[in-house]
mmCIF file of C-alpha atoms (C1' of nucleotides) in Angstrom:
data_model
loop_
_atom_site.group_PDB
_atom_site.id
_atom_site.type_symbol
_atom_site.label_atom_id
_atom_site.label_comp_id
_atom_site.label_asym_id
_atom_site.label_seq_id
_atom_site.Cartn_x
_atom_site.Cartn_y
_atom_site.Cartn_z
ATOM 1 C CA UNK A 1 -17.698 -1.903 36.466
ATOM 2 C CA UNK A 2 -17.191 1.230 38.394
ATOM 3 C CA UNK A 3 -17.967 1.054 42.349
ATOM 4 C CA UNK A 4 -21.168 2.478 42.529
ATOM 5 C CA UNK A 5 -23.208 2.653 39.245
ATOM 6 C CA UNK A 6 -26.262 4.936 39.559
ATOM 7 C CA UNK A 7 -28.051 5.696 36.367
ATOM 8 C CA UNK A 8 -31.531 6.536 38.527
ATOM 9 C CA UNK A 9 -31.651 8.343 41.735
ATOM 10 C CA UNK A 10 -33.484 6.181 43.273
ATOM 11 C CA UNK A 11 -30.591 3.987 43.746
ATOM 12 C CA UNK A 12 -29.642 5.989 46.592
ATOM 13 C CA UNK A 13 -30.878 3.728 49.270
ATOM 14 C CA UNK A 14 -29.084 4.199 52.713
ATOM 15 C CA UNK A 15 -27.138 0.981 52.126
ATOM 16 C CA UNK A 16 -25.470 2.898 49.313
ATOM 17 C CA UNK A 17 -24.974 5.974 51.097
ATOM 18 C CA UNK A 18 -22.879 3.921 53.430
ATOM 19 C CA UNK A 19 -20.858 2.391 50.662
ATOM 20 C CA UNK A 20 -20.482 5.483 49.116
ATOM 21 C CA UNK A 21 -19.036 6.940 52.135
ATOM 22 C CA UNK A 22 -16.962 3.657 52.829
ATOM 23 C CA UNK A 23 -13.956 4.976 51.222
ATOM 24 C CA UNK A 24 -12.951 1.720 49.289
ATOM 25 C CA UNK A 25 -10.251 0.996 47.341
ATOM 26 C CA UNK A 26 -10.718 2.369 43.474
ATOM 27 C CA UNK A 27 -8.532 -0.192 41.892
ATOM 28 C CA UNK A 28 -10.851 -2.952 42.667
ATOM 29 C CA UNK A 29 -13.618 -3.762 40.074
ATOM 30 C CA UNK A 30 -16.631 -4.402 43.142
ATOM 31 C CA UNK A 31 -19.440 -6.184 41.725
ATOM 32 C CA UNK A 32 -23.102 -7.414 43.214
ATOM 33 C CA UNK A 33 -22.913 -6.204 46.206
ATOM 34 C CA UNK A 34 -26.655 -6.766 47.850
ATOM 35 C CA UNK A 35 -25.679 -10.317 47.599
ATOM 36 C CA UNK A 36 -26.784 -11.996 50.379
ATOM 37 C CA UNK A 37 -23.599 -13.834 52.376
ATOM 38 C CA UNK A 38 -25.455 -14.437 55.279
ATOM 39 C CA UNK A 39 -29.344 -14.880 54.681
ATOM 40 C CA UNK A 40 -30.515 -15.568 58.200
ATOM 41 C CA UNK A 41 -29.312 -12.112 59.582
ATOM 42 C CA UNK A 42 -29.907 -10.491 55.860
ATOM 43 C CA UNK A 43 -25.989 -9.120 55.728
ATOM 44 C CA UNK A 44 -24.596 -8.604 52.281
ATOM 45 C CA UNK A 45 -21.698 -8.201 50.635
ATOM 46 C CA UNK A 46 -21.648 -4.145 50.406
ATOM 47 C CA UNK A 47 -21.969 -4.870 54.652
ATOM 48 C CA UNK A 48 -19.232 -7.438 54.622
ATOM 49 C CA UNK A 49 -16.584 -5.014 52.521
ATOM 50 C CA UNK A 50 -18.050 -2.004 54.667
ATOM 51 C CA UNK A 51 -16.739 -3.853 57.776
ATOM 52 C CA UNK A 52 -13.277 -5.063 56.556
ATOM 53 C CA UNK A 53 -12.742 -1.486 55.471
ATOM 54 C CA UNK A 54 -13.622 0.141 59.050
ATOM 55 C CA UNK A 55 -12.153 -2.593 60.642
ATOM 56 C CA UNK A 56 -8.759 -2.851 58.013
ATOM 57 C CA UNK A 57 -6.920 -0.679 60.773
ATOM 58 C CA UNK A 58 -6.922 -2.714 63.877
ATOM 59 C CA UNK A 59 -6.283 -6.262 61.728
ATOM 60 C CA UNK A 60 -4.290 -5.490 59.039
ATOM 61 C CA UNK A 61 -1.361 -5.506 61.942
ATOM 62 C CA UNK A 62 -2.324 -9.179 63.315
ATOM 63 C CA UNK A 63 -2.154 -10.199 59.038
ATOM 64 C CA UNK A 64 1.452 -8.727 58.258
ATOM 65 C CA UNK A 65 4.487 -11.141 57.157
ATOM 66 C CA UNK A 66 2.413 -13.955 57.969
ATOM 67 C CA UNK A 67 1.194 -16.690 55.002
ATOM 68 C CA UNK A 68 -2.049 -16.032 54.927
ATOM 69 C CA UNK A 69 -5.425 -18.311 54.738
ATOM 70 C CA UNK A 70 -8.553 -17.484 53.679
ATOM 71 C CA UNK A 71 -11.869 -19.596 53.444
ATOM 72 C CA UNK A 72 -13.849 -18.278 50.336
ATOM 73 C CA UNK A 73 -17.776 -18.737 49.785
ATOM 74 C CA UNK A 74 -18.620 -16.492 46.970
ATOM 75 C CA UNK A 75 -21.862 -17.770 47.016
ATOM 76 C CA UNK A 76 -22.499 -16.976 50.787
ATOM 77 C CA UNK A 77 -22.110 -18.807 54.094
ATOM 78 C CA UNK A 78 -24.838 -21.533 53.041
ATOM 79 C CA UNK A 79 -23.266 -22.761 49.925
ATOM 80 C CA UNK A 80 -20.219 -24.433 49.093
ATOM 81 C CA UNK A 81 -16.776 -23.049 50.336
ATOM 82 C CA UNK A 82 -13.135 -23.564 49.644
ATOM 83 C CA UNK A 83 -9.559 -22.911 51.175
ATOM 84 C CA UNK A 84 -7.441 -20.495 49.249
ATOM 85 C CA UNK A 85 -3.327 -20.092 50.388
ATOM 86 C CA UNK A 86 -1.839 -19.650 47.077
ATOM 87 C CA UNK A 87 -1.613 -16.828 45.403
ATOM 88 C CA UNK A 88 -3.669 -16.882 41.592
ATOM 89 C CA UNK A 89 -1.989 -16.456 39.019
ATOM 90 C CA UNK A 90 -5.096 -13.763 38.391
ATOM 91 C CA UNK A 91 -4.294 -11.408 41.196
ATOM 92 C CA UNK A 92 -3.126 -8.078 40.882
ATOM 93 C CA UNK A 93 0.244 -6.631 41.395
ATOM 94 C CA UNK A 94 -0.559 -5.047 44.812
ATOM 95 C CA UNK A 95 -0.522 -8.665 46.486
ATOM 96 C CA UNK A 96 2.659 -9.129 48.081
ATOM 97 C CA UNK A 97 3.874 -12.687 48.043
ATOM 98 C CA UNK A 98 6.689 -15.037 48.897
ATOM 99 C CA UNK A 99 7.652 -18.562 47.502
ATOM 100 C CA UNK A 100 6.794 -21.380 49.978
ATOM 101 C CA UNK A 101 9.060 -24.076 50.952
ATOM 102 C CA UNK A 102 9.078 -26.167 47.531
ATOM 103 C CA UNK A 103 9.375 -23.345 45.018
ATOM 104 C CA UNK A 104 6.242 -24.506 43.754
ATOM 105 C CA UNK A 105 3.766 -21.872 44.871
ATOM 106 C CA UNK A 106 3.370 -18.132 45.903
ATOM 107 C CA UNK A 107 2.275 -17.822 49.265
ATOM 108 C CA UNK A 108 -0.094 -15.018 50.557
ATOM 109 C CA UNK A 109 0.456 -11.783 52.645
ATOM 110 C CA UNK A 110 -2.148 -9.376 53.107
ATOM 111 C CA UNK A 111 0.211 -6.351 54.449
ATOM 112 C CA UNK A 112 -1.867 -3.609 52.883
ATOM 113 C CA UNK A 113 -5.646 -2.112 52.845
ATOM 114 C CA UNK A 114 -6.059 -3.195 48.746
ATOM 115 C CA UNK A 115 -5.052 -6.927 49.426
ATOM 116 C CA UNK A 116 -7.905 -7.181 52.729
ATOM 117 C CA UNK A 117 -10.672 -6.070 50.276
ATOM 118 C CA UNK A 118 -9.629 -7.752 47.287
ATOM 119 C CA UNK A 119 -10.474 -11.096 48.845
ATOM 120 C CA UNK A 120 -13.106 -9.604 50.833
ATOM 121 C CA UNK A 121 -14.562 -8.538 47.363
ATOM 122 C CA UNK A 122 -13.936 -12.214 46.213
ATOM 123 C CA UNK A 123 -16.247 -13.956 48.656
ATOM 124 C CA UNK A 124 -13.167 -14.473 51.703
ATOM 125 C CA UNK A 125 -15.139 -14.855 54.671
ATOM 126 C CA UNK A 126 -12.639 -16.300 56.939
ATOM 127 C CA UNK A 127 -8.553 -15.250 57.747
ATOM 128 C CA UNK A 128 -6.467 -17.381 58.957
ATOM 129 C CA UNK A 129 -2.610 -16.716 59.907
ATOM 130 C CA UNK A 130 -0.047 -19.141 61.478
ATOM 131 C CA UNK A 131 1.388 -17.976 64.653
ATOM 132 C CA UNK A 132 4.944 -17.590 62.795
ATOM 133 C CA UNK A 133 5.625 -14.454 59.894
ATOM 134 C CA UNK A 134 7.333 -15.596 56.775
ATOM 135 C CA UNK A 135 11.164 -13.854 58.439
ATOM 136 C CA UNK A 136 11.384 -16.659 61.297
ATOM 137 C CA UNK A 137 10.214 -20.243 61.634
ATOM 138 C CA UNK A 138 9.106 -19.485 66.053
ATOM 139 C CA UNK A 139 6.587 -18.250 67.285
ATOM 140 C CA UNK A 140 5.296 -14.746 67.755
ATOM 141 C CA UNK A 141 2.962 -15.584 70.537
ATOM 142 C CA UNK A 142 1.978 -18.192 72.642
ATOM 143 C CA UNK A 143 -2.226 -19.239 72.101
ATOM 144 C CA UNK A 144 -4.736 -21.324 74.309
ATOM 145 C CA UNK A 145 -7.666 -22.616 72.219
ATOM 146 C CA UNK A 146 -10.114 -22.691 74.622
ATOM 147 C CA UNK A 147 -12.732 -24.799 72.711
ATOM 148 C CA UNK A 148 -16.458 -25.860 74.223
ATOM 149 C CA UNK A 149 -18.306 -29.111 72.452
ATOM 150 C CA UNK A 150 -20.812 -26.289 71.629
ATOM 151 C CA UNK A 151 -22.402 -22.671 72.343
ATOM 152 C CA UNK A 152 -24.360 -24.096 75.230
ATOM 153 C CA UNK A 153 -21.130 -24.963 76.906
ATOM 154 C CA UNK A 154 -19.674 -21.806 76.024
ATOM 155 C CA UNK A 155 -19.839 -21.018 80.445
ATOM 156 C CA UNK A 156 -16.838 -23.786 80.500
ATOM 157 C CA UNK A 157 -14.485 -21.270 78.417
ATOM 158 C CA UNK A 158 -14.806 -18.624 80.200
ATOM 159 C CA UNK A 159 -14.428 -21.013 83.293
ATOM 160 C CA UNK A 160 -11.438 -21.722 81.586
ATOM 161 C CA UNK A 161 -10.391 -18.829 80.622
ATOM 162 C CA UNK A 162 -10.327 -17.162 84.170
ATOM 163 C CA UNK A 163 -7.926 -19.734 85.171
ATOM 164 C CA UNK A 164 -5.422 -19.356 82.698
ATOM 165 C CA UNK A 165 -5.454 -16.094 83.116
ATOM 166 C CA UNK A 166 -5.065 -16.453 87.078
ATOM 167 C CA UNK A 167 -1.924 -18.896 86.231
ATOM 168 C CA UNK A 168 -0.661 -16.062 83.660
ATOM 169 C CA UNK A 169 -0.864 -13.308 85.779
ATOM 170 C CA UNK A 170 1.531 -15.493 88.890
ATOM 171 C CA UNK A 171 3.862 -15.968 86.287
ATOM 172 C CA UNK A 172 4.333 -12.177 85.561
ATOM 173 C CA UNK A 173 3.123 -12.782 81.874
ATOM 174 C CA UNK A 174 0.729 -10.144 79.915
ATOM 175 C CA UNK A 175 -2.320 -11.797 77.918
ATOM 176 C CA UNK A 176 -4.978 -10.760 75.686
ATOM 177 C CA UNK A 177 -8.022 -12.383 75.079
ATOM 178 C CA UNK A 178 -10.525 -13.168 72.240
ATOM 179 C CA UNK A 179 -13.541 -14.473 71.166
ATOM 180 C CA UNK A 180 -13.254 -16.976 68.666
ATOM 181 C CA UNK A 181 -16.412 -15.576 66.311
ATOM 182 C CA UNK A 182 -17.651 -19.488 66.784
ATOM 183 C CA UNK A 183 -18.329 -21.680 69.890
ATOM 184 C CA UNK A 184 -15.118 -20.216 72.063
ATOM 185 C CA UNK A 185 -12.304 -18.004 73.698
ATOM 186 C CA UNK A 186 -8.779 -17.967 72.803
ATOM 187 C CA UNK A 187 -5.965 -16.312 75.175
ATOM 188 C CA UNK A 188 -2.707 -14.899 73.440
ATOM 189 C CA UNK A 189 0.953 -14.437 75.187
ATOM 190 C CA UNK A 190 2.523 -12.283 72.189
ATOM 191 C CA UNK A 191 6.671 -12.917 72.747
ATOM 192 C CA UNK A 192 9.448 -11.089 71.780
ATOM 193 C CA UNK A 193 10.400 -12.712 68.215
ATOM 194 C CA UNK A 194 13.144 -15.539 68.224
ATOM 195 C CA UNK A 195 12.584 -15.839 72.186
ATOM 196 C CA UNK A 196 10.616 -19.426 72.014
ATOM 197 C CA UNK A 197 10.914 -22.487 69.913
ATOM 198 C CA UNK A 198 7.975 -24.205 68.913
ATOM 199 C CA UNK A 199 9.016 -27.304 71.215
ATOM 200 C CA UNK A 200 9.513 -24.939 74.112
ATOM 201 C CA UNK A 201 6.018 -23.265 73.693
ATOM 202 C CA UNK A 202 4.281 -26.639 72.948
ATOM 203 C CA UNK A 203 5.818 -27.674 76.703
ATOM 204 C CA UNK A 204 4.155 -24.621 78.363
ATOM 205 C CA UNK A 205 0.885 -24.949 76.920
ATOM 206 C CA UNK A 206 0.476 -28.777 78.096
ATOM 207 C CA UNK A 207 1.768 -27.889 81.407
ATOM 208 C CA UNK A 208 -1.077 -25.781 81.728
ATOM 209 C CA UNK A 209 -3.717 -27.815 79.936
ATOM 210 C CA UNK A 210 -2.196 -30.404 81.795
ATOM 211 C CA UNK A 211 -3.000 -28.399 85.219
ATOM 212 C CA UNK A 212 -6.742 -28.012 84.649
ATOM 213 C CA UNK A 213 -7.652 -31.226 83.666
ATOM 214 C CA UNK A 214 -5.897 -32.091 87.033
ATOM 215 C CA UNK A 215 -7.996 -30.032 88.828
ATOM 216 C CA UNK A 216 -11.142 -30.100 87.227
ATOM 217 C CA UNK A 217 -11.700 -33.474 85.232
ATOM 218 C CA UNK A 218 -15.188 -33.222 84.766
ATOM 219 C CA UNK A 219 -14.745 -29.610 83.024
ATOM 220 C CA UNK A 220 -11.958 -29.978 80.586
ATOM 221 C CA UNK A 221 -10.047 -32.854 78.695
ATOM 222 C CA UNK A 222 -6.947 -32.674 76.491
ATOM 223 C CA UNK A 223 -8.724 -36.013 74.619
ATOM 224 C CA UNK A 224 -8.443 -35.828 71.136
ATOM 225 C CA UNK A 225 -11.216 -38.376 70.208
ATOM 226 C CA UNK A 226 -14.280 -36.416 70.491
ATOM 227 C CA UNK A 227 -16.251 -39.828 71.650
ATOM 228 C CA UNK A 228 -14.365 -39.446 74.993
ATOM 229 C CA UNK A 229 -14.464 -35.779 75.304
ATOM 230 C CA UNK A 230 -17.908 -36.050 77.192
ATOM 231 C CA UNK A 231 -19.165 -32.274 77.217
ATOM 232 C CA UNK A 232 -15.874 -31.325 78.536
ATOM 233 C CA UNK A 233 -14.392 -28.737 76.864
ATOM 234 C CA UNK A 234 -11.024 -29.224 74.878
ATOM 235 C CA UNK A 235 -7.816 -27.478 75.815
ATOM 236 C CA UNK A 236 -6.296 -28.042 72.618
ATOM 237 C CA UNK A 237 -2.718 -27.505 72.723
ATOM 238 C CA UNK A 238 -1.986 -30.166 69.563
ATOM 239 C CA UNK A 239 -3.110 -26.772 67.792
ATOM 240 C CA UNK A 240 0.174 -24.558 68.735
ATOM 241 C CA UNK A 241 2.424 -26.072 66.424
ATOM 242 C CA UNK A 242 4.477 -25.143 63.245
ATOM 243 C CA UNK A 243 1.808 -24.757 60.260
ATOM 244 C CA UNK A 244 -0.620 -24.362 62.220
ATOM 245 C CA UNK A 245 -2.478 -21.150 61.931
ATOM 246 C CA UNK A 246 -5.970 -19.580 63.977
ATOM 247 C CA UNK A 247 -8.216 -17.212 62.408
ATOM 248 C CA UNK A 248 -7.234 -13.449 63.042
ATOM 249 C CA UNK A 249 -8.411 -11.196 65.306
ATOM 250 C CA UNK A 250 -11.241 -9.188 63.650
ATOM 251 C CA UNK A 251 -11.686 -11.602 60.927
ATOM 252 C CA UNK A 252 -15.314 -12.656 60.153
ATOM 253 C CA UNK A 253 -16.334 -16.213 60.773
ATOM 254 C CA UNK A 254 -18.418 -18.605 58.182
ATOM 255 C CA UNK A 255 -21.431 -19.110 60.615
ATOM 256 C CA UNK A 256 -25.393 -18.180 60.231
ATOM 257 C CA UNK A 257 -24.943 -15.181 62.388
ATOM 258 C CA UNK A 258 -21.996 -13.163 60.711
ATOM 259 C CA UNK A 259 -20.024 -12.915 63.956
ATOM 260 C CA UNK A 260 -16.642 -11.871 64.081
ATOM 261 C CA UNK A 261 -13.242 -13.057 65.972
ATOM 262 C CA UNK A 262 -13.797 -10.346 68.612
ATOM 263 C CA UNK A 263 -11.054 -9.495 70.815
ATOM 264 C CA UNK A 264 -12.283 -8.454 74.663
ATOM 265 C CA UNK A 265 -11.278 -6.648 77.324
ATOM 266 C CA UNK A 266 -10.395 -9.374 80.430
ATOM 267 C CA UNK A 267 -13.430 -7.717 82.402
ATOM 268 C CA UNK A 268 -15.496 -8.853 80.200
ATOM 269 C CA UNK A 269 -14.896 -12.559 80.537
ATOM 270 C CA UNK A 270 -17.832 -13.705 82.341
ATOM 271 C CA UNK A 271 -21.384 -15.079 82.355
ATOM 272 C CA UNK A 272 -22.683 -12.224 81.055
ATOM 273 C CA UNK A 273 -20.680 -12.645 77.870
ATOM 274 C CA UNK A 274 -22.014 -14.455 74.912
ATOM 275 C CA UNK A 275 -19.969 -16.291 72.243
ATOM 276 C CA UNK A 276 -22.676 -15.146 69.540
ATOM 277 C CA UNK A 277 -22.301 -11.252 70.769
ATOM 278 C CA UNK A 278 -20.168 -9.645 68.292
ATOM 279 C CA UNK A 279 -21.195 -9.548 64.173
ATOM 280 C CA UNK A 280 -19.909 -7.548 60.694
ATOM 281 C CA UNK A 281 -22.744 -5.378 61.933
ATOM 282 C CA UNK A 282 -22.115 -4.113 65.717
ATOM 283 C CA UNK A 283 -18.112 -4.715 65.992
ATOM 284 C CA UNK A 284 -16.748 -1.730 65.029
ATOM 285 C CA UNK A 285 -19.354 0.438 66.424
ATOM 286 C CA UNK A 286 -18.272 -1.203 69.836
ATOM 287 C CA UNK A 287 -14.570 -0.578 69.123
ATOM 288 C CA UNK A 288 -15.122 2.875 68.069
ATOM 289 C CA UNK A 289 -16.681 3.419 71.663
ATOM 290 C CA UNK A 290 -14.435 1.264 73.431
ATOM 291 C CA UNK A 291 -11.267 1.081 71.498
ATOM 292 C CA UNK A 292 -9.655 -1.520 70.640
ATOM 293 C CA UNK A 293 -8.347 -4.276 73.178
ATOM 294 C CA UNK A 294 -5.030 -5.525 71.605
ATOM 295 C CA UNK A 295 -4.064 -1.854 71.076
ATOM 296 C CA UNK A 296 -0.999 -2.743 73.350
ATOM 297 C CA UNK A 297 0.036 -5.903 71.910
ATOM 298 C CA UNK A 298 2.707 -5.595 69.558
ATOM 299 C CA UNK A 299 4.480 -3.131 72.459
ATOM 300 C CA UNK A 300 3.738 -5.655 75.294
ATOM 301 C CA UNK A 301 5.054 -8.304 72.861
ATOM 302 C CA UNK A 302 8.451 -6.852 73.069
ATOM 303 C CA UNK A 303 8.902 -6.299 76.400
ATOM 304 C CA UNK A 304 7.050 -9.631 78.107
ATOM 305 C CA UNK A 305 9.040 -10.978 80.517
ATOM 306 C CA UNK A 306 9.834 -14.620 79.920
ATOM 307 C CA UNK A 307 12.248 -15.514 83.439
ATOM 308 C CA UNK A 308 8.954 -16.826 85.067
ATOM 309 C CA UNK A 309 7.433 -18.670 82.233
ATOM 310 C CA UNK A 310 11.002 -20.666 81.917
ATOM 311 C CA UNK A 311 11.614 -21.757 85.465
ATOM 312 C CA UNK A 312 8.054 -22.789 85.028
ATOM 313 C CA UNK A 313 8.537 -25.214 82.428
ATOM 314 C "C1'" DG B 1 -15.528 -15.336 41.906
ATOM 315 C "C1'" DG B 2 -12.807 -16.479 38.135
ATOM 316 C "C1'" DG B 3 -9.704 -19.343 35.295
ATOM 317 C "C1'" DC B 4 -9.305 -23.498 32.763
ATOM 318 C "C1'" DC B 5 -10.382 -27.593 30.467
ATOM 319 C "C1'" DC B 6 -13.206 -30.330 27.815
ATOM 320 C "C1'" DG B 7 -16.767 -31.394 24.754
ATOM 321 C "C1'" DC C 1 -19.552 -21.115 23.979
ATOM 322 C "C1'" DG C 2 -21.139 -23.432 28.309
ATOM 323 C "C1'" DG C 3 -20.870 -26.511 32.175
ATOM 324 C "C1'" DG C 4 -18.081 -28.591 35.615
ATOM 325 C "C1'" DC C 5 -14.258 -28.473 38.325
ATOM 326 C "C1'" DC C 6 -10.663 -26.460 41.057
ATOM 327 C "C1'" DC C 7 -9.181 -23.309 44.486
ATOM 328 C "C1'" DA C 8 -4.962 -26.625 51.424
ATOM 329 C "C1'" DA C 9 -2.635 -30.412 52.934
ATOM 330 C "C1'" DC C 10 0.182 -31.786 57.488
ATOM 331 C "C1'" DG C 11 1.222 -34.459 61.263
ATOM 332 C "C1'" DC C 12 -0.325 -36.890 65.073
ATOM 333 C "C1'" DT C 13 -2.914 -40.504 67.228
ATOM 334 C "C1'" DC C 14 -5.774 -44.240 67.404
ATOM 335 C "C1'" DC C 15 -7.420 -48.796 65.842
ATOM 336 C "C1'" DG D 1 -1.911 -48.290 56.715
ATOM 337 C "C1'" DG D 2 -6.067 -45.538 56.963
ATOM 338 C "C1'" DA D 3 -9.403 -42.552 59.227
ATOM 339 C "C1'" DG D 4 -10.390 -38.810 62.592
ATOM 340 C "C1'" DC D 5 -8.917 -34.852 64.429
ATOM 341 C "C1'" DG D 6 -7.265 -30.026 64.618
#
DNA sequence: GGGCCCG
DNA sequence: CGGGCCCAACGCTCC
DNA sequence: GGAGCG
């Protein structure tokens, strides 16, 4: 099927003006795309692949040389999904790929613009990258999942937040900050590649989880059992770990609303923020007047300073 | 969303 | 030919 | 050892 088929003028709705003008790749076969993905806010597929093509730019850096994960619902965010890491054997050349541990299977990297809206144009919703790229088994950053038992609580994150970044900024260390496109915020330390092990990053994060459940018990817990997390919200720092991954900065999320994983200036962490604010729909009009947050991260990542963060640990 | 298997 | 099924998977902790 | 959790 060619992109936009329009036998009868009156086809031209402005919905297909926009796609028109959306500049999308032409080796892609796109197909039904007023199909509703997320009903409650009416956003369809043309609005989904509209975003990840604006928005292809300022993620496609967070995606490269890392396995990638995606979470497809072809059928929208109210019926049945499914977790995709392996490369099909159905997918076109352009998908670069690398053998995982076993042999057994290709895994995924989306380091170009045709890979982003392939899946995007096969129902992936969701992005999800571990915090290693395929060249090195450490870490390229250091991440705080900063995660309230629910929207209402979403005040405790940014409670949370502010701290971490008040402990960050005594040790010397640059941060950026996101929200999560869900229920919370989530602070990243990018680091120079090789400079951490796993173990040694896993020590800093529970040294600072550790610190605010000290000092404010009733606010935050490191408790894995929900049943004793009480409303507290969960520093979870199990999360930063070796095959672990976090969904990518930009990527949508599966929820009702169509949000996004927004990433935030830090003067916008407080009350006034929302964890709901940010959709497929406003995001990149807000970057386009605001730019784009994490624009300095891959240079701050290779010059952070790391003498404070080890004599902390 | 698409391939595959099974009837 | 059509319907149903698959599409990840790993370790840690608790009981 | 199996379920709950991310």
């Amino acid at each position: 099927m060619e992109l936009l088929p329009h036998d009868d003028a009156t086809n031209y709705t402005a919905d297909r003006v926009q796609l028109e003008q959306a500049m999308l790749p032409d080796d892609i076969d796109y197909a039904k795309l007023d199909k509703l993905y997320w009903p409650k806010p009416a956003y369809t597929k043309g609005d989904l692949l509209v975003y990840m093509r604006e928005i292809a730019p300022y993620m496609l850096p967070f995606l490269k040389n890392r396995a990638l994960t995606v979470i497809r619902c072809p059928e929208g965010v109210e019926e049945a999904s499914f977790f995709q890491k392996h490369l099909p054997n159905y997918a076109p050349d352009f998908i670069e790929h690398v053998p995982n541990e076993a042999g057994t299977e290709n895994l995924i990297l989306c380091n170009n613009l045709e890979t982003l809206i392939w899946f995007s144009n096969h129902g992936a919703l969701e992005y999800h990258v571990p915090f290693q790229t395929v060249a090195t088994s450490t870490p390229e950053e250091i991440v705080f999942d900063l995660d309230p038992p629910d929207r209402n609580h979403f005040s405790l994150a940014v409670f949370a937040a502010t701290l971490i970044k008040q402990m960050l900024d005594g040790l010397k260390l640059q941060s950026f900050v996101k929200l999560s496109g869900n229920k919370g915020l989530q602070i990243y330390i990018p680091i120079p590649t090789g400079s951490m092990t796993y173990d040694e990053t896993a020590v800093f994060t529970q040294a600072i989880a550790w610190t605010l459940e000290q000092q404010y018990p009733d606010s935050f817990t490191t408790e894995r059992l929900k049943k004793n997390r009480n409303n507290r919200l969960y520093i979870d720092y199990v999360q930063h770990g070796k095959d672990k991954t976090i969904i990518a900065p930009y990527s949508p999320r599966r929820t009702d609303d169509g949000t996004i994983a927004m990433p935030l200036f830090w003067d916008e962490i407080n009350d006034t923020l929302h964890p709901a604010q940010f959709t497929i729909k406003n995001g990149v009009k807000r970057m386009q007047e605001l730019g784009c947050p994490f624009a300095t991260y891959h240079q701050v990542k290779e010059k952070q300073i790391l003498t404070n963060l080890r004599a902390f640990i």
